[in-house]
Structures are given as C-alpha cells and as structure tokens.
mmCIF file of C-alpha atoms in Angstrom:
data_model
loop_
_atom_site.group_PDB
_atom_site.id
_atom_site.type_symbol
_atom_site.label_atom_id
_atom_site.label_comp_id
_atom_site.label_asym_id
_atom_site.label_seq_id
_atom_site.Cartn_x
_atom_site.Cartn_y
_atom_site.Cartn_z
ATOM 1 C CA UNK A 1 24.913 6.992 4.244
ATOM 2 C CA UNK A 2 24.487 5.173 7.547
ATOM 3 C CA UNK A 3 23.972 1.444 7.176
ATOM 4 C CA UNK A 4 20.652 0.198 8.537
ATOM 5 C CA UNK A 5 20.728 -1.485 11.913
ATOM 6 C CA UNK A 6 20.159 -5.132 11.077
ATOM 7 C CA UNK A 7 16.690 -6.354 11.987
ATOM 8 C CA UNK A 8 16.833 -9.393 14.220
ATOM 9 C CA UNK A 9 13.574 -11.015 13.171
ATOM 10 C CA UNK A 10 11.354 -9.853 16.021
ATOM 11 C CA UNK A 11 8.116 -7.925 15.419
ATOM 12 C CA UNK A 12 6.024 -6.220 18.096
ATOM 13 C CA UNK A 13 2.516 -5.637 16.672
ATOM 14 C CA UNK A 14 0.945 -3.053 18.982
ATOM 15 C CA UNK A 15 -2.842 -2.826 18.854
ATOM 16 C CA UNK A 16 -5.540 -5.378 18.076
ATOM 17 C CA UNK A 17 -8.251 -3.203 16.517
ATOM 18 C CA UNK A 18 -10.353 -3.640 13.406
ATOM 19 C CA UNK A 19 -7.538 -2.926 10.934
ATOM 20 C CA UNK A 20 -5.316 -5.705 12.284
ATOM 21 C CA UNK A 21 -5.728 -8.868 10.257
ATOM 22 C CA UNK A 22 -4.213 -11.159 7.666
ATOM 23 C CA UNK A 23 -0.925 -9.248 7.504
ATOM 24 C CA UNK A 24 0.004 -10.682 10.893
ATOM 25 C CA UNK A 25 -0.347 -14.202 9.492
ATOM 26 C CA UNK A 26 2.152 -13.458 6.706
ATOM 27 C CA UNK A 27 4.629 -11.956 9.166
ATOM 28 C CA UNK A 28 4.666 -15.101 11.284
ATOM 29 C CA UNK A 29 6.337 -16.789 8.298
ATOM 30 C CA UNK A 30 9.245 -14.331 8.483
ATOM 31 C CA UNK A 31 9.631 -13.300 12.129
ATOM 32 C CA UNK A 32 8.754 -13.974 15.732
ATOM 33 C CA UNK A 33 5.596 -11.907 16.308
ATOM 34 C CA UNK A 34 4.099 -10.710 19.576
ATOM 35 C CA UNK A 35 0.694 -9.016 19.789
ATOM 36 C CA UNK A 36 0.472 -6.239 22.374
ATOM 37 C CA UNK A 37 -2.722 -4.650 23.689
ATOM 38 C CA UNK A 38 -3.992 -2.820 26.742
ATOM 39 C CA UNK A 39 -6.454 -5.677 27.055
ATOM 40 C CA UNK A 40 -4.532 -8.870 26.241
ATOM 41 C CA UNK A 41 -7.792 -10.762 25.894
ATOM 42 C CA UNK A 42 -8.546 -8.638 22.840
ATOM 43 C CA UNK A 43 -5.200 -9.530 21.292
ATOM 44 C CA UNK A 44 -5.869 -13.190 22.121
ATOM 45 C CA UNK A 45 -9.228 -12.919 20.405
ATOM 46 C CA UNK A 46 -7.476 -11.574 17.309
ATOM 47 C CA UNK A 47 -4.959 -14.413 17.399
ATOM 48 C CA UNK A 48 -7.778 -16.950 17.729
ATOM 49 C CA UNK A 49 -9.681 -15.378 14.840
ATOM 50 C CA UNK A 50 -6.587 -15.606 12.653
ATOM 51 C CA UNK A 51 -5.940 -19.197 13.763
ATOM 52 C CA UNK A 52 -2.512 -18.274 15.136
ATOM 53 C CA UNK A 53 -2.498 -20.529 18.169
ATOM 54 C CA UNK A 54 1.124 -21.158 19.124
ATOM 55 C CA UNK A 55 2.482 -18.880 16.361
ATOM 56 C CA UNK A 56 2.318 -15.525 18.163
ATOM 57 C CA UNK A 57 2.832 -14.298 21.681
ATOM 58 C CA UNK A 58 0.212 -12.174 23.445
ATOM 59 C CA UNK A 59 1.255 -9.681 26.121
ATOM 60 C CA UNK A 60 -0.077 -6.586 27.935
ATOM 61 C CA UNK A 61 1.038 -3.246 26.494
ATOM 62 C CA UNK A 62 2.493 -2.100 29.805
ATOM 63 C CA UNK A 63 5.363 -4.578 29.413
ATOM 64 C CA UNK A 64 6.416 -3.433 25.926
ATOM 65 C CA UNK A 65 9.042 -0.852 26.908
ATOM 66 C CA UNK A 66 11.102 -3.353 28.891
ATOM 67 C CA UNK A 67 10.940 -5.911 26.078
ATOM 68 C CA UNK A 68 11.996 -4.028 22.924
ATOM 69 C CA UNK A 69 15.608 -4.718 21.863
ATOM 70 C CA UNK A 70 17.942 -3.238 19.200
ATOM 71 C CA UNK A 71 16.963 -4.434 15.745
ATOM 72 C CA UNK A 72 13.342 -5.215 16.649
ATOM 73 C CA UNK A 73 10.478 -3.824 14.565
ATOM 74 C CA UNK A 74 7.639 -2.044 16.378
ATOM 75 C CA UNK A 75 4.348 -1.795 14.475
ATOM 76 C CA UNK A 76 1.901 0.805 15.794
ATOM 77 C CA UNK A 77 -1.774 0.123 15.189
ATOM 78 C CA UNK A 78 -2.742 2.446 18.031
ATOM 79 C CA UNK A 79 -4.579 5.756 17.471
ATOM 80 C CA UNK A 80 -2.465 8.304 15.589
ATOM 81 C CA UNK A 81 -1.962 10.434 18.703
ATOM 82 C CA UNK A 82 0.061 7.593 20.257
ATOM 83 C CA UNK A 83 2.499 6.931 17.410
ATOM 84 C CA UNK A 84 5.008 9.548 18.554
ATOM 85 C CA UNK A 85 5.394 7.878 21.950
ATOM 86 C CA UNK A 86 6.154 4.522 20.358
ATOM 87 C CA UNK A 87 8.618 6.146 17.970
ATOM 88 C CA UNK A 88 10.476 7.669 20.941
ATOM 89 C CA UNK A 89 10.656 4.186 22.442
ATOM 90 C CA UNK A 90 12.157 2.916 19.178
ATOM 91 C CA UNK A 91 14.778 5.676 19.174
ATOM 92 C CA UNK A 92 15.672 4.921 22.780
ATOM 93 C CA UNK A 93 15.917 1.160 22.204
ATOM 94 C CA UNK A 94 17.331 1.101 18.665
ATOM 95 C CA UNK A 95 14.241 -0.414 17.055
ATOM 96 C CA UNK A 96 12.647 0.119 13.651
ATOM 97 C CA UNK A 97 9.096 1.480 13.329
ATOM 98 C CA UNK A 98 6.102 1.189 10.992
ATOM 99 C CA UNK A 99 2.487 2.361 10.935
ATOM 100 C CA UNK A 100 -0.383 3.054 8.558
ATOM 101 C CA UNK A 101 -1.211 6.663 9.468
ATOM 102 C CA UNK A 102 -0.439 9.898 7.668
ATOM 103 C CA UNK A 103 2.927 11.452 8.458
ATOM 104 C CA UNK A 104 2.636 13.665 11.537
ATOM 105 C CA UNK A 105 4.807 16.636 12.483
ATOM 106 C CA UNK A 106 6.183 14.733 15.491
ATOM 107 C CA UNK A 107 7.380 11.834 13.374
ATOM 108 C CA UNK A 108 8.673 14.094 10.589
ATOM 109 C CA UNK A 109 10.806 15.923 13.152
ATOM 110 C CA UNK A 110 12.574 12.666 14.044
ATOM 111 C CA UNK A 111 13.733 11.900 10.485
ATOM 112 C CA UNK A 112 17.312 13.042 11.115
ATOM 113 C CA UNK A 113 17.649 11.052 14.332
ATOM 114 C CA UNK A 114 16.359 7.916 12.638
ATOM 115 C CA UNK A 115 18.828 8.181 9.761
ATOM 116 C CA UNK A 116 21.779 8.911 12.054
ATOM 117 C CA UNK A 117 20.945 5.874 14.210
ATOM 118 C CA UNK A 118 20.575 3.557 11.207
ATOM 119 C CA UNK A 119 16.891 3.087 11.981
ATOM 120 C CA UNK A 120 14.006 2.804 9.531
ATOM 121 C CA UNK A 121 10.530 4.262 10.003
ATOM 122 C CA UNK A 122 7.869 3.556 7.364
ATOM 123 C CA UNK A 123 4.576 5.439 7.689
ATOM 124 C CA UNK A 124 1.478 5.651 5.458
ATOM 125 C CA UNK A 125 1.805 1.897 4.859
ATOM 126 C CA UNK A 126 -1.850 0.906 4.737
ATOM 127 C CA UNK A 127 -4.705 1.194 2.258
ATOM 128 C CA UNK A 128 -5.229 4.945 1.972
ATOM 129 C CA UNK A 129 -2.599 6.108 2.592
ATOM 130 C CA UNK A 130 -0.578 3.183 1.325
ATOM 131 C CA UNK A 131 -1.756 1.212 -1.684
ATOM 132 C CA UNK A 132 -2.947 4.458 -3.268
ATOM 133 C CA UNK A 133 0.662 5.735 -3.120
ATOM 134 C CA UNK A 134 1.893 2.644 -4.966
ATOM 135 C CA UNK A 135 -0.749 3.158 -7.649
ATOM 136 C CA UNK A 136 0.134 6.830 -8.010
ATOM 137 C CA UNK A 137 3.869 6.238 -8.402
ATOM 138 C CA UNK A 138 3.207 3.569 -11.022
ATOM 139 C CA UNK A 139 0.795 5.804 -12.921
ATOM 140 C CA UNK A 140 3.239 8.702 -13.007
ATOM 141 C CA UNK A 141 5.932 6.385 -14.369
ATOM 142 C CA UNK A 142 3.473 4.911 -16.905
ATOM 143 C CA UNK A 143 2.378 8.379 -18.039
ATOM 144 C CA UNK A 144 5.913 9.694 -18.436
ATOM 145 C CA UNK A 145 6.884 6.704 -20.567
ATOM 146 C CA UNK A 146 3.808 7.141 -22.748
ATOM 147 C CA UNK A 147 3.645 10.938 -23.090
ATOM 148 C CA UNK A 148 6.785 12.562 -21.761
ATOM 149 C CA UNK A 149 6.992 15.574 -19.467
ATOM 150 C CA UNK A 150 5.025 18.180 -21.448
ATOM 151 C CA UNK A 151 1.305 17.608 -20.902
ATOM 152 C CA UNK A 152 -1.897 18.709 -19.199
ATOM 153 C CA UNK A 153 -2.612 16.259 -16.385
ATOM 154 C CA UNK A 154 -5.785 15.131 -14.624
ATOM 155 C CA UNK A 155 -5.129 12.984 -11.523
ATOM 156 C CA UNK A 156 -7.741 11.509 -9.177
ATOM 157 C CA UNK A 157 -7.488 8.961 -6.393
ATOM 158 C CA UNK A 158 -10.583 7.883 -4.464
ATOM 159 C CA UNK A 159 -10.876 5.264 -1.729
ATOM 160 C CA UNK A 160 -13.854 4.124 0.316
ATOM 161 C CA UNK A 161 -14.813 1.599 2.950
ATOM 162 C CA UNK A 162 -18.365 0.646 1.979
ATOM 163 C CA UNK A 163 -21.072 -1.818 2.990
ATOM 164 C CA UNK A 164 -20.960 -4.773 0.604
ATOM 165 C CA UNK A 165 -24.769 -4.823 0.662
ATOM 166 C CA UNK A 166 -26.045 -1.219 0.443
ATOM 167 C CA UNK A 167 -28.562 -0.009 3.017
ATOM 168 C CA UNK A 168 -30.822 3.053 2.883
ATOM 169 C CA UNK A 169 -28.178 5.182 4.648
ATOM 170 C CA UNK A 170 -25.569 4.082 2.073
ATOM 171 C CA UNK A 171 -23.083 3.513 4.898
ATOM 172 C CA UNK A 172 -22.421 1.442 8.019
ATOM 173 C CA UNK A 173 -20.253 2.470 10.959
ATOM 174 C CA UNK A 174 -17.664 -0.199 11.629
ATOM 175 C CA UNK A 175 -15.439 1.916 13.897
ATOM 176 C CA UNK A 176 -14.579 5.491 14.966
ATOM 177 C CA UNK A 177 -17.963 7.125 14.241
ATOM 178 C CA UNK A 178 -16.703 10.413 15.727
ATOM 179 C CA UNK A 179 -13.770 10.337 13.335
ATOM 180 C CA UNK A 180 -16.094 9.899 10.363
ATOM 181 C CA UNK A 181 -18.123 12.985 11.285
ATOM 182 C CA UNK A 182 -15.160 15.101 12.324
ATOM 183 C CA UNK A 183 -13.472 14.426 8.993
ATOM 184 C CA UNK A 184 -16.517 15.989 7.334
ATOM 185 C CA UNK A 185 -15.903 19.145 9.367
ATOM 186 C CA UNK A 186 -12.340 19.609 8.073
ATOM 187 C CA UNK A 187 -11.632 21.794 5.059
ATOM 188 C CA UNK A 188 -10.358 20.191 1.877
ATOM 189 C CA UNK A 189 -7.837 21.590 -0.614
ATOM 190 C CA UNK A 190 -7.401 20.348 -4.167
ATOM 191 C CA UNK A 191 -6.881 21.472 -7.774
ATOM 192 C CA UNK A 192 -9.808 21.776 -10.163
ATOM 193 C CA UNK A 193 -9.923 23.647 -13.456
ATOM 194 C CA UNK A 194 -6.243 24.424 -13.077
ATOM 195 C CA UNK A 195 -6.823 26.382 -9.867
ATOM 196 C CA UNK A 196 -6.286 25.537 -6.231
ATOM 197 C CA UNK A 197 -9.646 25.326 -4.475
ATOM 198 C CA UNK A 198 -10.483 25.119 -0.800
ATOM 199 C CA UNK A 199 -13.866 24.107 0.577
ATOM 200 C CA UNK A 200 -14.800 24.482 4.237
ATOM 201 C CA UNK A 201 -16.713 21.199 4.196
ATOM 202 C CA UNK A 202 -15.849 18.234 1.908
ATOM 203 C CA UNK A 203 -19.501 17.610 1.021
ATOM 204 C CA UNK A 204 -19.486 20.974 -0.768
ATOM 205 C CA UNK A 205 -17.390 19.379 -3.515
ATOM 206 C CA UNK A 206 -19.093 16.024 -4.082
ATOM 207 C CA UNK A 207 -18.755 14.757 -7.636
ATOM 208 C CA UNK A 208 -20.002 11.635 -9.481
ATOM 209 C CA UNK A 209 -17.338 8.965 -9.982
ATOM 210 C CA UNK A 210 -17.797 5.997 -12.324
ATOM 211 C CA UNK A 211 -15.575 2.944 -11.820
ATOM 212 C CA UNK A 212 -15.981 -0.144 -13.960
ATOM 213 C CA UNK A 213 -19.441 0.993 -15.005
ATOM 214 C CA UNK A 214 -20.581 1.434 -11.388
ATOM 215 C CA UNK A 215 -21.539 4.890 -10.180
ATOM 216 C CA UNK A 216 -20.195 6.285 -6.893
ATOM 217 C CA UNK A 217 -19.824 9.676 -5.236
ATOM 218 C CA UNK A 218 -16.470 11.168 -4.331
ATOM 219 C CA UNK A 219 -15.305 14.161 -2.351
ATOM 220 C CA UNK A 220 -11.851 15.640 -1.614
ATOM 221 C CA UNK A 221 -10.103 14.723 1.607
ATOM 222 C CA UNK A 222 -7.517 16.798 3.505
ATOM 223 C CA UNK A 223 -4.972 18.767 1.443
ATOM 224 C CA UNK A 224 -4.528 16.890 -1.815
ATOM 225 C CA UNK A 225 -1.831 19.257 -3.056
ATOM 226 C CA UNK A 226 0.786 17.929 -0.612
ATOM 227 C CA UNK A 227 0.936 14.720 -2.659
ATOM 228 C CA UNK A 228 2.057 16.515 -5.833
ATOM 229 C CA UNK A 229 5.634 16.615 -4.607
ATOM 230 C CA UNK A 230 5.365 13.213 -2.931
ATOM 231 C CA UNK A 231 4.396 11.605 -6.241
ATOM 232 C CA UNK A 232 7.203 13.439 -8.096
ATOM 233 C CA UNK A 233 4.997 14.747 -10.883
ATOM 234 C CA UNK A 234 7.121 16.304 -13.655
ATOM 235 C CA UNK A 235 7.358 20.082 -13.519
ATOM 236 C CA UNK A 236 6.191 20.227 -17.138
ATOM 237 C CA UNK A 237 2.826 18.654 -16.324
ATOM 238 C CA UNK A 238 0.228 21.413 -15.992
ATOM 239 C CA UNK A 239 -2.357 20.198 -13.503
ATOM 240 C CA UNK A 240 -5.941 20.680 -14.591
ATOM 241 C CA UNK A 241 -7.192 18.505 -11.718
ATOM 242 C CA UNK A 242 -5.507 16.847 -8.758
ATOM 243 C CA UNK A 243 -7.747 15.274 -6.127
ATOM 244 C CA UNK A 244 -7.205 12.652 -3.452
ATOM 245 C CA UNK A 245 -10.520 11.868 -1.865
ATOM 246 C CA UNK A 246 -13.075 9.603 -0.263
ATOM 247 C CA UNK A 247 -15.457 7.330 -2.167
ATOM 248 C CA UNK A 248 -19.053 6.675 -1.147
ATOM 249 C CA UNK A 249 -21.936 4.708 -2.646
ATOM 250 C CA UNK A 250 -24.191 6.456 -5.136
ATOM 251 C CA UNK A 251 -26.993 8.210 -3.240
ATOM 252 C CA UNK A 252 -24.857 8.814 -0.150
ATOM 253 C CA UNK A 253 -25.164 12.601 -0.294
ATOM 254 C CA UNK A 254 -28.957 12.457 -0.454
ATOM 255 C CA UNK A 255 -29.121 9.950 2.423
ATOM 256 C CA UNK A 256 -26.821 12.153 4.517
ATOM 257 C CA UNK A 257 -28.442 15.524 3.727
ATOM 258 C CA UNK A 258 -29.899 15.883 7.217
ATOM 259 C CA UNK A 259 -26.553 14.936 8.765
ATOM 260 C CA UNK A 260 -24.851 17.691 6.787
ATOM 261 C CA UNK A 261 -27.430 20.221 8.002
ATOM 262 C CA UNK A 262 -26.858 19.195 11.619
ATOM 263 C CA UNK A 263 -23.079 19.272 11.311
ATOM 264 C CA UNK A 264 -23.203 22.806 9.962
ATOM 265 C CA UNK A 265 -24.562 24.084 13.281
ATOM 266 C CA UNK A 266 -23.349 21.456 15.768
ATOM 267 C CA UNK A 267 -20.888 22.082 18.583
ATOM 268 C CA UNK A 268 -18.432 19.392 19.735
ATOM 269 C CA UNK A 269 -20.885 17.844 22.186
ATOM 270 C CA UNK A 270 -23.580 17.551 19.539
ATOM 271 C CA UNK A 271 -21.155 16.052 17.020
ATOM 272 C CA UNK A 272 -20.220 13.357 19.537
ATOM 273 C CA UNK A 273 -23.870 12.682 20.378
ATOM 274 C CA UNK A 274 -24.811 12.513 16.690
ATOM 275 C CA UNK A 275 -21.968 10.077 16.043
ATOM 276 C CA UNK A 276 -23.291 7.799 18.784
ATOM 277 C CA UNK A 277 -26.840 8.019 17.461
ATOM 278 C CA UNK A 278 -25.866 7.198 13.878
ATOM 279 C CA UNK A 279 -23.522 4.388 14.883
ATOM 280 C CA UNK A 280 -26.320 2.803 16.924
ATOM 281 C CA UNK A 281 -28.782 3.181 14.061
ATOM 282 C CA UNK A 282 -26.465 1.985 11.278
ATOM 283 C CA UNK A 283 -23.871 -0.358 12.826
ATOM 284 C CA UNK A 284 -21.753 -2.853 10.963
ATOM 285 C CA UNK A 285 -22.657 -6.130 12.644
ATOM 286 C CA UNK A 286 -20.848 -9.446 12.475
ATOM 287 C CA UNK A 287 -23.260 -10.441 9.689
ATOM 288 C CA UNK A 288 -22.428 -7.398 7.532
ATOM 289 C CA UNK A 289 -19.547 -7.822 5.107
ATOM 290 C CA UNK A 290 -17.629 -4.715 4.109
ATOM 291 C CA UNK A 291 -16.216 -3.680 0.769
ATOM 292 C CA UNK A 292 -13.134 -1.646 -0.105
ATOM 293 C CA UNK A 293 -12.899 0.202 -3.425
ATOM 294 C CA UNK A 294 -9.755 2.118 -4.396
ATOM 295 C CA UNK A 295 -9.316 3.718 -7.800
ATOM 296 C CA UNK A 296 -6.428 5.903 -8.955
ATOM 297 C CA UNK A 297 -6.490 7.404 -12.431
ATOM 298 C CA UNK A 298 -4.333 9.687 -14.579
ATOM 299 C CA UNK A 299 -5.117 11.350 -17.926
ATOM 300 C CA UNK A 300 -2.591 13.274 -20.020
ATOM 301 C CA UNK A 301 -3.002 15.532 -23.060
ATOM 302 C CA UNK A 302 -0.040 16.881 -25.019
ATOM 303 C CA UNK A 303 0.142 20.113 -27.074
ATOM 304 C CA UNK A 304 0.252 18.100 -30.310
ATOM 305 C CA UNK A 305 -3.146 16.510 -29.575
ATOM 306 C CA UNK A 306 -2.098 13.106 -28.258
ATOM 307 C CA UNK A 307 -3.855 11.684 -25.192
ATOM 308 C CA UNK A 308 -3.321 8.861 -22.723
ATOM 309 C CA UNK A 309 -5.293 7.511 -19.782
ATOM 310 C CA UNK A 310 -4.322 4.951 -17.192
ATOM 311 C CA UNK A 311 -5.799 3.613 -13.978
ATOM 312 C CA UNK A 312 -5.285 1.095 -11.179
ATOM 313 C CA UNK A 313 -8.256 -0.342 -9.355
ATOM 314 C CA UNK A 314 -8.805 -2.500 -6.260
ATOM 315 C CA UNK A 315 -12.202 -3.913 -5.221
ATOM 316 C CA UNK A 316 -12.273 -6.283 -2.236
ATOM 317 C CA UNK A 317 -15.121 -7.713 -0.154
ATOM 318 C CA UNK A 318 -14.856 -9.067 3.354
ATOM 319 C CA UNK A 319 -15.583 -12.690 4.057
ATOM 320 C CA UNK A 320 -15.672 -15.162 6.938
ATOM 321 C CA UNK A 321 -11.904 -14.861 7.392
ATOM 322 C CA UNK A 322 -12.046 -11.118 8.070
ATOM 323 C CA UNK A 323 -13.002 -7.691 6.804
ATOM 324 C CA UNK A 324 -11.801 -6.265 3.511
ATOM 325 C CA UNK A 325 -10.435 -3.232 5.363
ATOM 326 C CA UNK A 326 -8.329 -5.341 7.738
ATOM 327 C CA UNK A 327 -6.949 -7.378 4.838
ATOM 328 C CA UNK A 328 -5.962 -4.378 2.753
ATOM 329 C CA UNK A 329 -4.474 -2.367 5.615
ATOM 330 C CA UNK A 330 -2.609 -5.141 7.426
ATOM 331 C CA UNK A 331 -1.237 -6.858 4.317
ATOM 332 C CA UNK A 332 0.258 -3.585 3.101
ATOM 333 C CA UNK A 333 1.756 -2.917 6.509
ATOM 334 C CA UNK A 334 3.208 -6.427 6.474
ATOM 335 C CA UNK A 335 4.875 -5.628 3.136
ATOM 336 C CA UNK A 336 6.605 -2.657 4.764
ATOM 337 C CA UNK A 337 7.736 -4.751 7.730
ATOM 338 C CA UNK A 338 9.052 -7.537 5.489
ATOM 339 C CA UNK A 339 11.276 -5.021 3.725
ATOM 340 C CA UNK A 340 12.647 -3.816 7.046
ATOM 341 C CA UNK A 341 13.275 -7.390 8.178
ATOM 342 C CA UNK A 342 15.147 -8.089 4.929
ATOM 343 C CA UNK A 343 17.309 -4.951 5.215
ATOM 344 C CA UNK A 344 15.938 -3.525 1.962
ATOM 345 C CA UNK A 345 15.115 -0.010 3.195
ATOM 346 C CA UNK A 346 17.631 2.787 3.719
ATOM 347 C CA UNK A 347 17.771 4.356 7.200
ATOM 348 C CA UNK A 348 15.449 7.267 7.807
ATOM 349 C CA UNK A 349 11.806 8.117 7.279
ATOM 350 C CA UNK A 350 9.735 6.773 4.382
ATOM 351 C CA UNK A 351 6.129 7.386 3.305
ATOM 352 C CA UNK A 352 5.086 3.951 2.031
ATOM 353 C CA UNK A 353 7.192 3.044 -1.023
ATOM 354 C CA UNK A 354 8.178 5.385 -3.837
ATOM 355 C CA UNK A 355 11.282 3.943 -5.505
ATOM 356 C CA UNK A 356 10.421 1.677 -8.478
ATOM 357 C CA UNK A 357 12.080 -1.416 -7.008
ATOM 358 C CA UNK A 358 10.318 -1.002 -3.655
ATOM 359 C CA UNK A 359 6.959 -0.352 -5.307
ATOM 360 C CA UNK A 360 7.456 -3.529 -7.355
ATOM 361 C CA UNK A 361 8.241 -5.563 -4.227
ATOM 362 C CA UNK A 362 5.167 -4.317 -2.357
ATOM 363 C CA UNK A 363 3.054 -4.998 -5.435
ATOM 364 C CA UNK A 364 4.373 -8.558 -5.548
ATOM 365 C CA UNK A 365 3.797 -9.096 -1.824
ATOM 366 C CA UNK A 366 0.178 -7.952 -2.146
ATOM 367 C CA UNK A 367 -0.427 -10.145 -5.199
ATOM 368 C CA UNK A 368 1.021 -13.172 -3.389
ATOM 369 C CA UNK A 369 -1.365 -12.443 -0.499
ATOM 370 C CA UNK A 370 -4.376 -12.443 -2.838
ATOM 371 C CA UNK A 371 -4.998 -8.716 -3.376
ATOM 372 C CA UNK A 372 -5.558 -8.260 -7.109
ATOM 373 C CA UNK A 373 -4.979 -4.775 -8.510
ATOM 374 C CA UNK A 374 -6.487 -4.251 -11.956
ATOM 375 C CA UNK A 375 -4.861 -2.039 -14.575
ATOM 376 C CA UNK A 376 -6.216 -0.267 -17.658
ATOM 377 C CA UNK A 377 -4.600 2.135 -20.129
ATOM 378 C CA UNK A 378 -5.395 3.620 -23.532
ATOM 379 C CA UNK A 379 -3.604 5.985 -25.876
ATOM 380 C CA UNK A 380 -4.723 8.025 -28.882
#
C-alpha cells in the first residue's frame, strides 16, 4: 500500500456559502487556513462572522491554482459540478481533497490515481451524507453484536433542514430553491415490504415519522439501495425496509399540495420561476433560526423470536453564532480534514468514515465541538 503523502498543515477552504461555518474555527487550531472565494469580500464576511480576524487568510479564487503545494488539503464547498475540477488540481499539485457532496462518477474514476499518488480524498463528509453514515455504521455494528447475522432488518435514516419556528408553509428557503424543487422531480428507489420500489416523485411515498414523541413526515431520497453495500450489512440480514430519506415538519405535504400539482406539469422554465416565487414568499431571513433533525434507526427480528431496536438522533437549532446546518456540515468536514492532517487516512478515495476507529474519532471530534448525538436501544 502506498504511504500517504504527508500533509504539511495548510488548508485551502474553497467557498464561503451557507454551509461554511464553525468547522473552519476548529481547523485554525490545527493548520494554516485560507478562505478562497470568487468574491473575496464574501469570504471576508464569513471570517468576520466567525471572529477569525488574523487567524485566516482571504484570497480570490483565481489565484488558487498557483498557490496549492504538495501536501496541502483542498476543501471544496463549491457546487457539486465544480468538485471534479478542484480534484484535478489536487492530482496535478499533489494535494489532498475533501468535500461534503455525494460521490460523483468523475471523482470515483480518480480513485486509482489518488491511491497511486499517496493522496487522500474524503467525500460525503457533511451532515447528510456524512453524520448519517457514522450513525449507520455504528448501528450495524450494534445490531450484529446484539443479534448476529441471521435476522429480518428494518433500516431508516431521515434528515431534514427545518425552520425552528414552523410557519404555515412548513418550510423556509435558506438557499438553492431550484435544487429543492428539482430534487422533488427525481425518482426515488428504496426497499419496502421486502421489495425494491421505485417512485417517479418522492412525494408519492411520504410516510409519518415519529422521533422523540414529535411527529414528522419523511420521504425517500435518491437511490437508497446503494447504501446497503456501503454500510456493509450482513448478507444474512433479510431487508424488510431500507430507506434513506428527507425529513419535513408534520403538515408539510398538505401545505405543499399545490406545489406538487404544479411540478407534475411544469417545464424547466416554470420550475425555475416557481422556485423564485416560493423563495420570495417563504425566505429564511436573518431573524429566522433553522433546525436540523437527523434520525437513523435499525430494528432486527430473529427466527427464534428475539428482537432488537437501536437508533441515533441529532437535533440542533441555529443561534446567533450561526445556522444549525452550517455547524453540522462544516464541523463534520473539519473532522475529515483533521484526519488527513494527522496522517490517519490511507491513500485513495473514502466516503466519510466507515472503519470503527475512524468512526470513533469523528464521533469524538463532533462531541468535542458541541454536537450531541443521542442513542437509544432495546432488546426483547
């Protein structure tokens, strides 16, 4: 196995959008950090908000390519379509790479090059995907210890960015309104009743979800079945249900009924126009605090009648220091970068953390940063 190229303690954080936050503060304790943005004044505003005067550099994105050196870590908080370009820069310059987005085909194709060069790339290191992966790997390990590898399994993982104070629309647009609507136009694939199901529109599979006595609504997101292998579920577990999805406040589907009707018939231009209209009508203002709820649960039943349930749960509200979403996303990303800086990740491509020791480290980093993950389990 190729030894990792030693990180030299320099982090280039590229992008100063709404998901950049407290994680940058923690990284300044371990590395020299520079914030890069197309509009440096935006990056400076982020640094000011985080009270990082004198602790980070701020530079225009156009100067990044000439600055990256072997052993640096490049963090991409740009739109997903721009990750591949930054990864190519890392390969050219011998730098490590991290982001929060789902693994793309372009980045997957570079796995061999990364490993051969001794470089590390960690993707899906955010909230969802990210913290949900940590919860899932822990639950699978918990379930195997409790019940073994011969069982019927029911796995669900739901995550939502919600308004802390509900409004009549049961939602506020904090960013990317087009992305919110376009996600509702993508088919979803999951397992229910032991069978693989596909729905053309996620809202066709909304289900009630109760977490800590509070009622929500959940719907499947993307292709849930790809995570079965990623989470290393035992081959002897027969899946009755396996869903990774999005969480919304109770009453969301009723409040959005007219939106669903419009989306069913809308062309691209109308979707964009509708996104603008809704974002203007239901914006998240500086006075609106957000809330993040993430819940991952696993139930197992064995042929001899034994049963076990376990869950991990995160519930965070934004405050004057920043949004809940920015805290959760950026702190998890910082955990990934800290591992790279410390030389604790093997060369190649990684989707968040999966190995028990790495999951434990990320868990500890998040706890130290103030993100409390609650755990429940019961066995009969």
